[in-house]
Short mmCIF file of C-alpha atoms and ligand atoms in Angstrom, two decimals:
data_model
loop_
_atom_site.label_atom_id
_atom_site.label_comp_id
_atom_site.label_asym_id
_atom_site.label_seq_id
_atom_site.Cartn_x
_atom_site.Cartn_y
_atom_site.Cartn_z
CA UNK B 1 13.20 -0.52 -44.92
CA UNK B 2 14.13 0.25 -41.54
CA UNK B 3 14.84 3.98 -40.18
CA UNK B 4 16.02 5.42 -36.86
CA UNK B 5 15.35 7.89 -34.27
CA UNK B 6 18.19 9.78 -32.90
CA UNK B 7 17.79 10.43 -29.28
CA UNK B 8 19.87 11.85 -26.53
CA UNK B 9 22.05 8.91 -25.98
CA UNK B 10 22.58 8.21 -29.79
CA UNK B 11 20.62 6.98 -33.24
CA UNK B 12 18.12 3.99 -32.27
CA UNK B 13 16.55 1.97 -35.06
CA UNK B 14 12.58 2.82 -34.32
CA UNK B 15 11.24 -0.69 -33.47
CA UNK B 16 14.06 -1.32 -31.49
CA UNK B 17 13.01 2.28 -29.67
CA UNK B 18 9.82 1.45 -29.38
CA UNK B 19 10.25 -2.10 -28.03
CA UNK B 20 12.91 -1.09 -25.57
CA UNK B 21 11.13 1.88 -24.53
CA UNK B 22 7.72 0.14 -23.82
CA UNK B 23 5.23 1.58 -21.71
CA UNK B 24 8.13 3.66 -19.92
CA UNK B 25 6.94 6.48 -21.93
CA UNK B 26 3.10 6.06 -20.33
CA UNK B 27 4.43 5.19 -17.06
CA UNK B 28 7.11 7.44 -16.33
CA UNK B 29 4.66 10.32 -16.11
CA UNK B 30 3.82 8.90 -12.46
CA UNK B 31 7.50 9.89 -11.55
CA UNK B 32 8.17 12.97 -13.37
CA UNK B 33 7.52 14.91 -10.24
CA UNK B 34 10.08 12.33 -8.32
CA UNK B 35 12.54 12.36 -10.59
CA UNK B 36 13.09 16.47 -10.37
CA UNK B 37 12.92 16.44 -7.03
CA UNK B 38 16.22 14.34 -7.32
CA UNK B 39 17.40 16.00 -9.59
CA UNK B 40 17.28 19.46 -7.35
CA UNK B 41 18.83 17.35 -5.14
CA UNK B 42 21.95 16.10 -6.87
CA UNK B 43 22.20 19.77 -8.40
CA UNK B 44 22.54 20.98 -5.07
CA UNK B 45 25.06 18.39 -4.25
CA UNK B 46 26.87 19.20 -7.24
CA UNK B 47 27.35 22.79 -7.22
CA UNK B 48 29.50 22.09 -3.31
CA UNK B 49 31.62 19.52 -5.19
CA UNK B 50 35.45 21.08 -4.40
CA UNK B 51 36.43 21.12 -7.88
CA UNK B 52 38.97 23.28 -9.53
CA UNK B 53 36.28 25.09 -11.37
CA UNK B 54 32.58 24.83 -9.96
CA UNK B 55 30.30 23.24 -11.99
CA UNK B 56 27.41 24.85 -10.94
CA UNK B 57 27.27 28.79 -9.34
CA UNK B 58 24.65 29.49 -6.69
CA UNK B 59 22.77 31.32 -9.73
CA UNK B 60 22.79 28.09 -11.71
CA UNK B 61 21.26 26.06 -8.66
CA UNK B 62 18.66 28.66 -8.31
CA UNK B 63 17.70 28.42 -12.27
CA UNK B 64 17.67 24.65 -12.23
CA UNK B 65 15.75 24.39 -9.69
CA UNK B 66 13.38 27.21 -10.54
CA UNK B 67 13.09 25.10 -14.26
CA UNK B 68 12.45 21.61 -12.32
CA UNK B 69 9.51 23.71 -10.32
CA UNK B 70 8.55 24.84 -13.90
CA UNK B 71 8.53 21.35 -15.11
CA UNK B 72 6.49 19.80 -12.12
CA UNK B 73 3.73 22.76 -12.73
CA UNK B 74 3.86 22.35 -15.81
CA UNK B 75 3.38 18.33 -15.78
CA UNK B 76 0.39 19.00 -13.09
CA UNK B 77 -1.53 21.02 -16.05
CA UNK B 78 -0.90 18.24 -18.88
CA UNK B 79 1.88 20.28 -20.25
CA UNK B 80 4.97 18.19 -19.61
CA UNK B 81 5.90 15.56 -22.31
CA UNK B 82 7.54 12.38 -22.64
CA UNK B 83 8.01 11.70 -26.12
CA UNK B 84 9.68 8.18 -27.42
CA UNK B 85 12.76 10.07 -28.57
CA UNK B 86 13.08 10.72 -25.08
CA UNK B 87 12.47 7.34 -24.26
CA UNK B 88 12.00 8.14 -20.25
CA UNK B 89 11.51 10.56 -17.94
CA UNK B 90 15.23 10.84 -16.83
CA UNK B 91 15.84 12.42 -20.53
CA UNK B 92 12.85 14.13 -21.00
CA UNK B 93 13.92 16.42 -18.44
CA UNK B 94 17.05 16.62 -19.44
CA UNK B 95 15.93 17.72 -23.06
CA UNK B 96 13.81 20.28 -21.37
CA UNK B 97 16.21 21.76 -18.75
CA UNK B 98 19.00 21.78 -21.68
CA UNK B 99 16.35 23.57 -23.88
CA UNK B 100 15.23 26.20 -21.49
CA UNK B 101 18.84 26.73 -19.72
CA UNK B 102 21.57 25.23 -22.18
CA UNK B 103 24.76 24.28 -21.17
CA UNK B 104 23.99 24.15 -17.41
CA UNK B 105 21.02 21.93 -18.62
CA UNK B 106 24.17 19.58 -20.00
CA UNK B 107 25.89 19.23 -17.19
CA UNK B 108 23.06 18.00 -14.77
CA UNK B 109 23.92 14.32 -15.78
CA UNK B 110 27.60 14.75 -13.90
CA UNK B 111 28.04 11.68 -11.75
CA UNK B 112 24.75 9.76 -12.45
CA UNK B 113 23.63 7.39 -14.18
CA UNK B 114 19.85 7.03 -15.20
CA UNK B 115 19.63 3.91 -13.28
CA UNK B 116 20.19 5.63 -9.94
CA UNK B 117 17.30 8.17 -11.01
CA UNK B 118 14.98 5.56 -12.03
CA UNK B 119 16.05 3.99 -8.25
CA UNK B 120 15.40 6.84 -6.24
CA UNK B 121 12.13 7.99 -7.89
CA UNK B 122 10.99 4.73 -6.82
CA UNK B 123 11.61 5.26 -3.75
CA UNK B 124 10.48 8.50 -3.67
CA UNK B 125 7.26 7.78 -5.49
CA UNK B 126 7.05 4.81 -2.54
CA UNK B 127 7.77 6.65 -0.50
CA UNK B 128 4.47 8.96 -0.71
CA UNK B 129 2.35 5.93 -1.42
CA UNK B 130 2.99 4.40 1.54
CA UNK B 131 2.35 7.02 3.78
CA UNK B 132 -1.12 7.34 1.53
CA UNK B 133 -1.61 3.30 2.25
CA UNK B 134 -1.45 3.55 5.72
CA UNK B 135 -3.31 6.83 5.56
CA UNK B 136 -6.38 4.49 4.01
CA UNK B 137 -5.35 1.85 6.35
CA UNK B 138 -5.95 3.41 9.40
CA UNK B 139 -9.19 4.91 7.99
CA UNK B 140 -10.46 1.37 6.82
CA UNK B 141 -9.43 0.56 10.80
CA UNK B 142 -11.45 3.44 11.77
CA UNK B 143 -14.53 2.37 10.12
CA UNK B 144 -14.03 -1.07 11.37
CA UNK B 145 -13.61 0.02 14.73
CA UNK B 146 -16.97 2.05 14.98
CA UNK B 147 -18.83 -0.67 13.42
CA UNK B 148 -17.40 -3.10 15.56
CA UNK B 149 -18.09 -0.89 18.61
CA UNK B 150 -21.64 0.06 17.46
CA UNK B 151 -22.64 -3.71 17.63
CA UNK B 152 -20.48 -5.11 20.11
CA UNK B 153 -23.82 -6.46 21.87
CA UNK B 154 -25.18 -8.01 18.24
CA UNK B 155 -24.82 -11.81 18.46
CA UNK B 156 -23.75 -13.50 15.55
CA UNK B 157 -22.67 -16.95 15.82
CA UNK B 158 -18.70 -18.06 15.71
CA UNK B 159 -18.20 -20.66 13.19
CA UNK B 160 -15.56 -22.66 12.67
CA UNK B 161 -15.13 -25.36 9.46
CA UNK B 162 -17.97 -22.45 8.68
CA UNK B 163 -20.41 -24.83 10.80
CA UNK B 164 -22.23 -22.85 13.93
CA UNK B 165 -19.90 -23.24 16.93
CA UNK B 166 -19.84 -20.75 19.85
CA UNK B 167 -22.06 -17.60 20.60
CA UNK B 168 -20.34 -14.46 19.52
CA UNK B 169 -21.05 -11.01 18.13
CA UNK B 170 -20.73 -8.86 15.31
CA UNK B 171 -18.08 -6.33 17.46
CA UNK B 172 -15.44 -9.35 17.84
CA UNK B 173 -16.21 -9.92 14.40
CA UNK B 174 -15.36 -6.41 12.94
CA UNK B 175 -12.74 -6.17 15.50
CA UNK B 176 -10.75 -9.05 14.54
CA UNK B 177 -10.13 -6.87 10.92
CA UNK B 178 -8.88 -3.58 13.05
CA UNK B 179 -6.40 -6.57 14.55
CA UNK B 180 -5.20 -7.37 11.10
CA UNK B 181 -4.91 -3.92 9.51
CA UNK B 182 -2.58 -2.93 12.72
CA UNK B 183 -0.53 -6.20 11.66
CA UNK B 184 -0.28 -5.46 7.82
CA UNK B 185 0.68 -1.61 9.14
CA UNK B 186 3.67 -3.53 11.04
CA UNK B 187 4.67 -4.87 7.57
CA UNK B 188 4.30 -1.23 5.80
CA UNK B 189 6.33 -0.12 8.38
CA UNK B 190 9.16 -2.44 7.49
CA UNK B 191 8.81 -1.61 4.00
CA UNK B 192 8.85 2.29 4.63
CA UNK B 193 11.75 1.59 6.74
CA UNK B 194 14.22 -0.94 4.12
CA UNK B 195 12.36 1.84 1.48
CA UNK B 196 13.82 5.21 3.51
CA UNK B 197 17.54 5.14 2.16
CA UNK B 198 19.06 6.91 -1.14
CA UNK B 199 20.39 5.16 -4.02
CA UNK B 200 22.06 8.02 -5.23
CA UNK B 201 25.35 8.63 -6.30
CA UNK B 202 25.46 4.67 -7.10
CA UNK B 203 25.93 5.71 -10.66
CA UNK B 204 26.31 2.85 -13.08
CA UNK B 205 26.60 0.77 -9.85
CA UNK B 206 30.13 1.33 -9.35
CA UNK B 207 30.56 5.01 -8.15
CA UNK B 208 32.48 7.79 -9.88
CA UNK B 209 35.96 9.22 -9.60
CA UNK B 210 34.48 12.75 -8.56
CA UNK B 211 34.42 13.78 -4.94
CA UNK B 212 30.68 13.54 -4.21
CA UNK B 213 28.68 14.08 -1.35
CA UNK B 214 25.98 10.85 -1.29
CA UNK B 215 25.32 11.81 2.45
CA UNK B 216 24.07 15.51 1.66
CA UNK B 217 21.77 14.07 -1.47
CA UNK B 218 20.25 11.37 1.12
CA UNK B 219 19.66 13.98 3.67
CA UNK B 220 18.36 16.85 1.23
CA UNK B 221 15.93 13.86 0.14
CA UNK B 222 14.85 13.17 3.54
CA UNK B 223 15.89 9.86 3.08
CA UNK B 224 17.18 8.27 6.62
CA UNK B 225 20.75 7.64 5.13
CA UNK B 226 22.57 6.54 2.04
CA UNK B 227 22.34 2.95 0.62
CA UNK B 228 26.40 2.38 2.12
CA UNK B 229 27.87 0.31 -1.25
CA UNK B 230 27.39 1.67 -4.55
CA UNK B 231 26.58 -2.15 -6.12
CA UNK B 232 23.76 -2.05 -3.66
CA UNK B 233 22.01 0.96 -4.18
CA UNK B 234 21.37 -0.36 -7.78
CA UNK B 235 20.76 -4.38 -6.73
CA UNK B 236 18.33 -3.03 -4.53
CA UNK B 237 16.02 -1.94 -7.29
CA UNK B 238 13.50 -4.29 -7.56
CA UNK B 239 14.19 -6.28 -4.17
CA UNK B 240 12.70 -3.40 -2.81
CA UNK B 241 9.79 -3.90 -4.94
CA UNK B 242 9.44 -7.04 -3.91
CA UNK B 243 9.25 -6.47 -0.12
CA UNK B 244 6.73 -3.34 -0.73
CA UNK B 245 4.47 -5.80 -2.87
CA UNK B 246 4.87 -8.51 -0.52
CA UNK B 247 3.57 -6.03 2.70
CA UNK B 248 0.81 -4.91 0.20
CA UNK B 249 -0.14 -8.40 -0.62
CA UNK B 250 -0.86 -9.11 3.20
CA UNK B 251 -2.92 -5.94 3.39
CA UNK B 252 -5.23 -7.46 0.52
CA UNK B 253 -5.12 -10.68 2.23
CA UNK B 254 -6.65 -8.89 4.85
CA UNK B 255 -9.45 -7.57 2.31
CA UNK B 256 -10.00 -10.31 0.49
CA UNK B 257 -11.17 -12.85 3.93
CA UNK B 258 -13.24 -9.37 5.00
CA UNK B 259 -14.70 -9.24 1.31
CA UNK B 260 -15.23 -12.87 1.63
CA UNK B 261 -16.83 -12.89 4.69
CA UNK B 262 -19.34 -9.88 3.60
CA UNK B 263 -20.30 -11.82 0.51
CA UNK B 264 -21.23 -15.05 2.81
CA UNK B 265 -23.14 -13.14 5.55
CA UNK B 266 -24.78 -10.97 3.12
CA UNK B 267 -25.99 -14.19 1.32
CA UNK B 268 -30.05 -14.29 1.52
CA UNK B 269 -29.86 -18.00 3.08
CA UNK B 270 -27.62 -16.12 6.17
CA UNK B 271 -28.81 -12.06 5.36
CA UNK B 272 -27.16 -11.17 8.90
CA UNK B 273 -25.52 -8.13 6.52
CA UNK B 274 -27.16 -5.85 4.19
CA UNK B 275 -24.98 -4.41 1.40
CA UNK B 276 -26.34 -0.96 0.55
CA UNK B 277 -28.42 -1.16 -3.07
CA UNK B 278 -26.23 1.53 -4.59
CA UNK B 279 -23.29 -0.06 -3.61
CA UNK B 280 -23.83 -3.49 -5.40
CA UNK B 281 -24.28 -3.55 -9.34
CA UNK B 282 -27.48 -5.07 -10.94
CA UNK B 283 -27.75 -7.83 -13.66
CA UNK B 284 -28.66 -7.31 -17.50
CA UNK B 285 -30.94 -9.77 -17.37
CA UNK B 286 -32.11 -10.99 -13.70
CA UNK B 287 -34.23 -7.76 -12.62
CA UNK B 288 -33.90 -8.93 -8.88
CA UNK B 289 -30.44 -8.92 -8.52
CA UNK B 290 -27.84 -7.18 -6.47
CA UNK B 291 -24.72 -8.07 -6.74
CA UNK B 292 -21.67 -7.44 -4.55
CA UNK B 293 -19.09 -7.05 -7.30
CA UNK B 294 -17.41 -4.69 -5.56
CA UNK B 295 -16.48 -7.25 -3.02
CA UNK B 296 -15.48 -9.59 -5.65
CA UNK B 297 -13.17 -7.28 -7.26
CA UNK B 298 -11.62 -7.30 -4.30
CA UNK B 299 -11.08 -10.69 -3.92
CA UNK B 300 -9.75 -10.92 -6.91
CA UNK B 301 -7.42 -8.08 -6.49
CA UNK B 302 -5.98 -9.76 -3.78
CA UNK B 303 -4.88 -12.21 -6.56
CA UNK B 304 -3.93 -9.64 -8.76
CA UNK B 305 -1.34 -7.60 -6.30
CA UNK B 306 0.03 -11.46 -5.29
CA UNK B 307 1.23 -12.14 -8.91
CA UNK B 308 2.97 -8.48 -9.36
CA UNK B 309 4.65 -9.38 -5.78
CA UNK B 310 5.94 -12.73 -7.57
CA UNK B 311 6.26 -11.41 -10.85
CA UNK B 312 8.73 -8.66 -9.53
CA UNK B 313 10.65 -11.48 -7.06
CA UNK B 314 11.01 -13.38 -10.49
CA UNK B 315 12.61 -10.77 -12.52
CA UNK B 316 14.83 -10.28 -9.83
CA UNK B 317 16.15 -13.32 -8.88
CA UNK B 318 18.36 -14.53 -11.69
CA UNK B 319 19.45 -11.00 -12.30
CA UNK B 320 23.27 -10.36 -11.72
CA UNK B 321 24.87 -7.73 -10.26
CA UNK B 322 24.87 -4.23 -11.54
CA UNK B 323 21.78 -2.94 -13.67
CA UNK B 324 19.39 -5.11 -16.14
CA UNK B 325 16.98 -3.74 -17.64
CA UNK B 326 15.08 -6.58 -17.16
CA UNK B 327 14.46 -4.21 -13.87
CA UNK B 328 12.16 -2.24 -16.25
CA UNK B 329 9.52 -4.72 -16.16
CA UNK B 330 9.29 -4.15 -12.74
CA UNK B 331 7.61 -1.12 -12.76
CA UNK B 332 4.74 -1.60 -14.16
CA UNK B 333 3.41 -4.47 -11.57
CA UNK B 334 5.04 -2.18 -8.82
CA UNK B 335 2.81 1.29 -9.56
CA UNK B 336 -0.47 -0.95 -10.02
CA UNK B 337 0.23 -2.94 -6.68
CA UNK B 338 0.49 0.40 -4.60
CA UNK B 339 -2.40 1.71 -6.84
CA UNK B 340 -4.57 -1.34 -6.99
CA UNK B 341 -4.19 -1.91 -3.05
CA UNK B 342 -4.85 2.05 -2.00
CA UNK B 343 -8.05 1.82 -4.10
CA UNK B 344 -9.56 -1.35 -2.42
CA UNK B 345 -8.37 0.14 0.65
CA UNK B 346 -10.60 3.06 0.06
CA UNK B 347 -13.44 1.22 -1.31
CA UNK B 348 -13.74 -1.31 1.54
CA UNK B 349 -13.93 1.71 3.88
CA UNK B 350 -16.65 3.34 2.22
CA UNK B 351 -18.45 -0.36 2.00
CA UNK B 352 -18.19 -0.44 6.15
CA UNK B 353 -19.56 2.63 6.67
CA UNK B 354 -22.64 1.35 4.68
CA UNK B 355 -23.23 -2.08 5.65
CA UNK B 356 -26.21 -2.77 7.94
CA UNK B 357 -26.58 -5.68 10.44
CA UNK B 358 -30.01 -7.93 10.06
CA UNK B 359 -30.56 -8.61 14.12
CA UNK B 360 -33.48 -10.82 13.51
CA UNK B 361 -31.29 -13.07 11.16
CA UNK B 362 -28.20 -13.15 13.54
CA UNK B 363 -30.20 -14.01 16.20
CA UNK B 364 -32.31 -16.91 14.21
CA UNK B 365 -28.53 -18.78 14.16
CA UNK B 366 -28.60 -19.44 17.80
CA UNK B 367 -29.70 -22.97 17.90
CA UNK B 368 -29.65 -24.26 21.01
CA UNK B 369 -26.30 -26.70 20.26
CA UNK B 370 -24.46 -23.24 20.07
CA UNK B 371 -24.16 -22.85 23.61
CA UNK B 372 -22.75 -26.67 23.90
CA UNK B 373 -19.76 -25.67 24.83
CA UNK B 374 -20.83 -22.84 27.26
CA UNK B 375 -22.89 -25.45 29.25
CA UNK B 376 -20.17 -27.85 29.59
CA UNK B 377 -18.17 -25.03 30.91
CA UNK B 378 -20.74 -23.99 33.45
CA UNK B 379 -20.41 -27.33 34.83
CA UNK B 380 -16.57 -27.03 34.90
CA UNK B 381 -17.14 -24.45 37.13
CA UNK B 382 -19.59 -26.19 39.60
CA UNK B 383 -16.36 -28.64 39.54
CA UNK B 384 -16.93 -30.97 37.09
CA UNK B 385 -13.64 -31.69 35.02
CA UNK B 386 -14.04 -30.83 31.75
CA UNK B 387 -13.76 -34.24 29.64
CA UNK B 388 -16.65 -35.50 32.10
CA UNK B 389 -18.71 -32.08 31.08
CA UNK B 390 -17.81 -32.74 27.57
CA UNK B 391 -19.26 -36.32 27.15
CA UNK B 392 -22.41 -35.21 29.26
CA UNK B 393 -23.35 -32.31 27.35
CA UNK B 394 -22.81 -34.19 24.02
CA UNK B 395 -24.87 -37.07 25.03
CA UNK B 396 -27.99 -34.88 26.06
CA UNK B 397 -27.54 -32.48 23.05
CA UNK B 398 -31.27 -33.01 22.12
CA UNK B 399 -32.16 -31.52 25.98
CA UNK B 400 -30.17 -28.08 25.50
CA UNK B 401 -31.81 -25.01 26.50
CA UNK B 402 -32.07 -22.59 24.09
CA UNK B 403 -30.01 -19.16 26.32
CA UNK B 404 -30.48 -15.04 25.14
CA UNK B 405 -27.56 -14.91 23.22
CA UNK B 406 -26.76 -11.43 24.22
CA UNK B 407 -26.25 -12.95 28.44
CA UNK B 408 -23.79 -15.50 26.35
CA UNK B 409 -22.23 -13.01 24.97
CA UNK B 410 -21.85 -11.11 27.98
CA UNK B 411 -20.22 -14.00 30.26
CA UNK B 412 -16.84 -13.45 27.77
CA UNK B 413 -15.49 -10.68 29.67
CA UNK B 414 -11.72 -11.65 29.58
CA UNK B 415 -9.36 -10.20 27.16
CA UNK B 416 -10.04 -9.58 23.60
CA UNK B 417 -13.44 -11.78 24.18
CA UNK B 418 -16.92 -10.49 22.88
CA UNK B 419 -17.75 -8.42 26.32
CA UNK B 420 -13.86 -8.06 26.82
CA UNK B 421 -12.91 -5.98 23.47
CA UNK B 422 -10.98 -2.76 24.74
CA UNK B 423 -12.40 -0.27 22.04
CA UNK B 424 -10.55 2.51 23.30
CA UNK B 425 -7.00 0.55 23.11
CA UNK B 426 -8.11 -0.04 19.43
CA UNK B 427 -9.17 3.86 18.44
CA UNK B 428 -5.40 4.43 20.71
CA UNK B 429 -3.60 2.64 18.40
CA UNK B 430 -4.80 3.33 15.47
CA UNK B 431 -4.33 7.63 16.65
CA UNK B 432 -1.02 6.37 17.10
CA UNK B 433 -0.38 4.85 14.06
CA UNK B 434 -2.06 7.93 12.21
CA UNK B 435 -0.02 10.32 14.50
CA UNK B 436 3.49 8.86 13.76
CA UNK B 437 2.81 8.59 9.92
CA UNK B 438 1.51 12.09 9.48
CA UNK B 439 4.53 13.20 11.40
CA UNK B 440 6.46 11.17 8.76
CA UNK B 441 4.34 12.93 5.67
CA UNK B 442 5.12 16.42 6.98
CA UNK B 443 8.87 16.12 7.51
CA UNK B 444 9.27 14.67 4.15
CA UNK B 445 7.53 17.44 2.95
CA UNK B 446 9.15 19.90 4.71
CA UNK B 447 12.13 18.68 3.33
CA UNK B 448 11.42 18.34 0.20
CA UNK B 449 9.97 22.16 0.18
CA UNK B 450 13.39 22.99 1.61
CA UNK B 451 14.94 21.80 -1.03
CA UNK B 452 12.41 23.11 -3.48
CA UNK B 453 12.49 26.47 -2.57
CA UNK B 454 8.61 26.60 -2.19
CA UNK B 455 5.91 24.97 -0.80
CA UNK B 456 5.67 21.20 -0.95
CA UNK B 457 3.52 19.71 -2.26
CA UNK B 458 1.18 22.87 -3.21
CA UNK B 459 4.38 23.88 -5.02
CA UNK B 460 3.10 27.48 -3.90
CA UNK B 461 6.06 30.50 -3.33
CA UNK B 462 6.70 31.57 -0.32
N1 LIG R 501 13.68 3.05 -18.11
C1 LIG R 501 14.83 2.47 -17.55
C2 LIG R 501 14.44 1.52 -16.40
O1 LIG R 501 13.37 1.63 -15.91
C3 LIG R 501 15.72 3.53 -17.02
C4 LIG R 501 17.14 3.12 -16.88
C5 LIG R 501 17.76 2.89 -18.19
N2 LIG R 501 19.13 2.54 -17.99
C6 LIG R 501 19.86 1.95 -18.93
N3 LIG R 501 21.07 1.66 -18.63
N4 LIG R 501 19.39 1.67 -20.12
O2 LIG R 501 15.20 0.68 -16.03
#
């Protein structure tokens, strides 16, 4: 025996509901703030539309949008429901703005479809969480940075093939992560940037035969224009996804060689770092241990954000034109990428600020054959060419001198070398990275509080 559900958009047999629905019901509470800011948006929009008869007075704007605060408030203390019925967020507020304000609650659907909402509270939604990323970012570069600075004298040995090769130090080390984060911010950046134009007014994909003003919505959004064609605005969904994913996938890529690294040089056989004990987990059974799980969560979140990128590409690329809701599968991989990356992003930083360097170990490395290469070099410079130097050197390895690695550090005073790191250019970029994306964060929510008629986001009057 089989029985329905009737919802807003007609009767729905319940395990066809419930299937269809799937976790949007869960999930959708992540947007519900998103989704009436777009709404007070296309309300807005709606009530300038030159029609014969207005659809919406200045009095109507004002209660909508006074209900949308309501329902953001409201969803803040727990008190803001998606039920299946509803079977989203797009009709859940619906429901509630029809309940509370009736007929003006029915008309808020003019001239959109749900998959434009669902498009531009992703964006929206990405919106904030990539200004948050690059927020934690910048702080992770931070942290990186001072460590790097406060041992940019502590030898540790360059490896390469992960066999001793060259005397370095712990700064160039740390440094070389700053270098990567400011990359991975270059990707963010394109992200925010492909990310930063409205959807709406798309519709069903194919626009509506109602004067309306897509420009106005984009700019009372904040968003840096309109998506131009219609078809577009709704392909986009999930492509943008994708590219957001794929930027966040290089920024654990980033964390999961630093985590790597950490776990290696915190080994006991090379104990040049020391995790701190409360950081690390212990085992249930080996009393002595201390483990650095935190640093192989990481790793294998690095994994983990890699397959949602993918996943999301796949859904994507054999879907045709125009909306699928294939595209709902999608969202789930999308919110846990931007979630699972922030979080390692934060944890990493607090993990710099604890680690401690072991100078007695890093110095133990320095073999004499280390400084091979700097003693063929030496004799480059008393004129010897270098192939002759080479073949010297490497037949009297046995008679090299063992050198303070801290002078061999020292010598590397060009560019970017150990004794040639420009700490200042690094804490200068990264101001200027935190600079322009602050800038970003309070425009958009200027604009948004514009829009809003109070605060944003305290959501405060006045
Ligand atoms: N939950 C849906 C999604 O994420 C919203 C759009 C539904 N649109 C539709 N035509 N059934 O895609």
């Amino acid at each position: 025996m089989t029985s329905n559900q009737q919802t807003t958009v007609g009767a729905i047999q319940n395990e066809v509901l419930a299937f269809t629905a799937g976790r949007d019901v869960e999930l959708d509470r992540a947007l519900i703030e998103v989704d009436c800011i777009g709404s007070a948006a296309h309300v807005t929009m709606l009530s300038q539309l030159a029609l014969k008869s207005p659809l919406f007075s200045e009095d109507d704007v004002t209660a909508v949008i006074e209900a949308l605060v309501a329902i953001m408030r409201g969803a803040r203390a727990g008190r803001f429901e998606i039920t299946l019925a509803d079977q989203d967020v797009h009709l859940a507020v619906e429901r509630t703005l029809t309940e509370r304000l009736g007929d003006i609650g029915k008309k808020i659907h003019t001239a959109r479809s749900r998959n434009d909402q669902v498009a531009v509270d992703l964006r929206l939604f990405a919106k904030q969480e990539l200004l948050e990323t690059v927020t934690e970012a910048v702080q992770l570069g931070r942290a990186l940075a001072r460590f790097a600075a406060a041992h940019r004298e502590m030898p540790m040995v360059g490896r390469t093939h992960m066999q001793p090769g060259m005397p370095s130090s712990v700064g160039l080390w740390a440094s070389a992560y700053v270098d990567a984060l400011l990359d991975d911010v270059v990707l963010l950046d394109a992200a925010y940037v492909l990310n930063d134009q409205s959807p709406l007014g798309s519709a069903a994909s194919y626009g509506v035969p109602l004067p309306i003003d897509r420009q106005l919505v984009a700019d009372l959004l904040g968003f840096a224009r309109p998506i131009h064609s219609v078809l577009h605005a709704n392909n986009a969904r999930g492509k943008m996804e994708s590219v957001i994913l794929s930027a966040l996938s290089q920024v654990m890529l980033t964390l999961s060689r630093l985590a790597q690294d950490l776990m290696i040089f915190s080994m006991p056989e090379f104990n040049y770092f020391q995790l701190p004990a409360e950081y690390c987990t212990g085992s249930s059974i080996m009393p002595q241990k201390r483990n650095p799980d935190v640093l192989e969560l990481v790793r294998g979140k690095a994994s983990r954000v890699l397959a949602q990128g993918i996943a999301v590409y796949d859904i994507v690329k054999a879907s045709p034109s125009g909306y699928n809701r294939d595209l709902q599968e999608a969202k789930e991989p999308f919110i846990d990428g931007l979630s699972t990356t922030r979080a390692c992003l934060r944890i990493m930083r607090l993990f710099m600020d604890g680690v401690t360097v072991n100078q007695a170990a890093l110095r133990q490395g320095f073999t004499p054959d280390v400084f091979a290469t700097d003693r063929a070099l030496e004799w480059v410079g008393e004129g010897m060419p270098f192939r002759d130097a080479y073949h010297r050197v490497k037949e009297q390895l046995a008679d090299l001198e063992q050198v303070d690695p801290v002078e061999a550090i020292q010598k590397k005073t060009h560019l970017g070398a150990p004794a040639g790191l420009d700490f200042q250019a690094y804490g200068q970029r990264l101001d200027a990275v935190a600079t322009d994306w602050s800038a970003r964060e309070t425009a958009y929510h200027e604009r948004i509080g514009q829009l809003l008629r109070v605060s944003y986001p305290a959501l405060s009057a006045g």
